[in-house]
Amino acid sequence: MRWGHAGAQTGTIARLGAQRQIQFEHVDLCLVQDPSRSWTARVAFITDPVFQMPFQGILGTEGFLDKWAVTFNKYYDYFELQHPDDAYDSS
């Protein structure tokens, strides 16, 4: 990892069979249904001009997946967040 323009921390990841340039930023996140649940996460954005997509953020284990139990459902095109203590009820 290296520092890029104006102090931005940059790096590369393997995505879709190639190395992609990324830039890390700290982003304030919250749940739309419950704005009191908010936090700051370090998020990587793909900056590679060859890989243009509308949204290029990468959800990771620090700042998102470490805070929520996440269920991804591609068939119905949604994902669900639950508090980890609620997601795995032992009863």
mmCIF file of C-alpha atoms in Angstrom:
data_model
loop_
_atom_site.group_PDB
_atom_site.id
_atom_site.type_symbol
_atom_site.label_atom_id
_atom_site.label_comp_id
_atom_site.label_asym_id
_atom_site.label_seq_id
_atom_site.Cartn_x
_atom_site.Cartn_y
_atom_site.Cartn_z
ATOM 1 C CA MET A 1 0.000 0.000 0.000
ATOM 2 C CA ARG A 2 1.172 3.542 -0.727
ATOM 3 C CA TRP A 3 0.028 7.111 -0.232
ATOM 4 C CA GLY A 4 -1.449 8.790 -3.330
ATOM 5 C CA HIS A 5 -2.578 12.283 -4.255
ATOM 6 C CA ALA A 6 -3.270 14.706 -1.404
ATOM 7 C CA GLY A 7 -2.378 12.083 1.191
ATOM 8 C CA ALA A 8 -4.867 9.464 -0.020
ATOM 9 C CA GLN A 9 -3.919 5.908 0.828
ATOM 10 C CA THR A 10 -3.971 3.716 -2.290
ATOM 11 C CA GLY A 11 -3.342 0.104 -3.213
ATOM 12 C CA THR A 12 -4.451 -2.681 -5.541
ATOM 13 C CA ILE A 13 -6.844 -5.622 -5.347
ATOM 14 C CA ALA A 14 -7.551 -8.583 -7.603
ATOM 15 C CA ARG A 15 -11.039 -8.136 -9.098
ATOM 16 C CA LEU A 16 -12.572 -9.829 -12.145
ATOM 17 C CA GLY A 17 -9.297 -11.458 -13.108
ATOM 18 C CA ALA A 18 -7.092 -8.361 -13.011
ATOM 19 C CA GLN A 19 -5.352 -6.051 -10.574
ATOM 20 C CA ARG A 20 -7.407 -2.897 -9.893
ATOM 21 C CA GLN A 21 -6.272 0.402 -8.372
ATOM 22 C CA ILE A 22 -8.086 1.409 -5.182
ATOM 23 C CA GLN A 23 -8.172 4.423 -2.894
ATOM 24 C CA PHE A 24 -9.186 4.278 0.770
ATOM 25 C CA GLU A 25 -11.467 6.869 2.334
ATOM 26 C CA HIS A 26 -13.209 7.125 5.707
ATOM 27 C CA VAL A 27 -16.970 7.208 5.113
ATOM 28 C CA ASP A 28 -19.808 7.865 7.556
ATOM 29 C CA LEU A 29 -22.414 5.093 7.240
ATOM 30 C CA CYS A 30 -25.828 4.600 8.801
ATOM 31 C CA LEU A 31 -28.911 2.457 8.391
ATOM 32 C CA VAL A 32 -31.706 4.298 6.603
ATOM 33 C CA GLN A 33 -34.357 2.626 8.780
ATOM 34 C CA ASP A 34 -32.486 3.503 11.990
ATOM 35 C CA PRO A 35 -30.200 6.551 11.658
ATOM 36 C CA SER A 36 -29.122 6.155 15.287
ATOM 37 C CA ARG A 37 -27.081 3.174 14.083
ATOM 38 C CA SER A 38 -24.196 4.990 12.474
ATOM 39 C CA TRP A 39 -20.442 4.467 12.290
ATOM 40 C CA THR A 40 -17.363 5.473 10.341
ATOM 41 C CA ALA A 41 -15.751 2.862 8.106
ATOM 42 C CA ARG A 42 -12.601 2.770 6.023
ATOM 43 C CA VAL A 43 -13.846 1.986 2.511
ATOM 44 C CA ALA A 44 -11.877 1.154 -0.625
ATOM 45 C CA PHE A 45 -13.057 2.647 -3.908
ATOM 46 C CA ILE A 46 -11.879 1.334 -7.257
ATOM 47 C CA THR A 47 -10.193 4.194 -9.109
ATOM 48 C CA ASP A 48 -8.998 2.210 -12.121
ATOM 49 C CA PRO A 49 -10.348 4.101 -15.188
ATOM 50 C CA VAL A 50 -10.639 0.845 -17.166
ATOM 51 C CA PHE A 51 -13.100 -0.573 -14.621
ATOM 52 C CA GLN A 52 -15.910 1.988 -14.728
ATOM 53 C CA MET A 53 -19.113 1.131 -12.856
ATOM 54 C CA PRO A 54 -21.704 3.365 -11.145
ATOM 55 C CA PHE A 55 -20.779 2.221 -7.611
ATOM 56 C CA GLN A 56 -17.284 1.017 -6.892
ATOM 57 C CA GLY A 57 -17.089 0.731 -3.107
ATOM 58 C CA ILE A 58 -15.899 -2.497 -1.549
ATOM 59 C CA LEU A 59 -17.570 -3.760 1.622
ATOM 60 C CA GLY A 60 -15.022 -5.396 3.859
ATOM 61 C CA THR A 61 -14.525 -7.219 7.094
ATOM 62 C CA GLU A 62 -13.493 -4.067 8.970
ATOM 63 C CA GLY A 63 -16.159 -1.407 9.265
ATOM 64 C CA PHE A 64 -19.084 -3.385 7.855
ATOM 65 C CA LEU A 65 -19.002 -7.177 8.097
ATOM 66 C CA ASP A 66 -17.529 -6.994 11.614
ATOM 67 C CA LYS A 67 -20.583 -5.008 12.794
ATOM 68 C CA TRP A 68 -23.456 -6.955 11.199
ATOM 69 C CA ALA A 69 -24.615 -10.459 10.340
ATOM 70 C CA VAL A 70 -25.206 -10.087 6.602
ATOM 71 C CA THR A 71 -27.338 -12.287 4.372
ATOM 72 C CA PHE A 72 -26.942 -11.823 0.609
ATOM 73 C CA ASN A 73 -29.764 -13.001 -1.658
ATOM 74 C CA LYS A 74 -28.828 -12.603 -5.313
ATOM 75 C CA TYR A 75 -31.955 -14.367 -6.584
ATOM 76 C CA TYR A 76 -34.216 -11.652 -5.123
ATOM 77 C CA ASP A 77 -31.493 -8.982 -5.409
ATOM 78 C CA TYR A 78 -31.229 -7.787 -1.809
ATOM 79 C CA PHE A 79 -29.106 -8.105 1.288
ATOM 80 C CA GLU A 80 -30.203 -8.074 4.922
ATOM 81 C CA LEU A 81 -28.393 -6.727 7.975
ATOM 82 C CA GLN A 82 -28.988 -7.992 11.487
ATOM 83 C CA HIS A 83 -27.301 -7.328 14.787
ATOM 84 C CA PRO A 84 -25.028 -10.345 15.334
ATOM 85 C CA ASP A 85 -26.729 -11.240 18.651
ATOM 86 C CA ASP A 86 -30.126 -11.332 16.914
ATOM 87 C CA ALA A 87 -29.039 -13.264 13.845
ATOM 88 C CA TYR A 88 -28.137 -16.499 15.591
ATOM 89 C CA ASP A 89 -30.781 -17.103 18.218
ATOM 90 C CA SER A 90 -29.702 -20.159 20.217
ATOM 91 C CA SER A 91 -33.246 -21.030 21.356
#
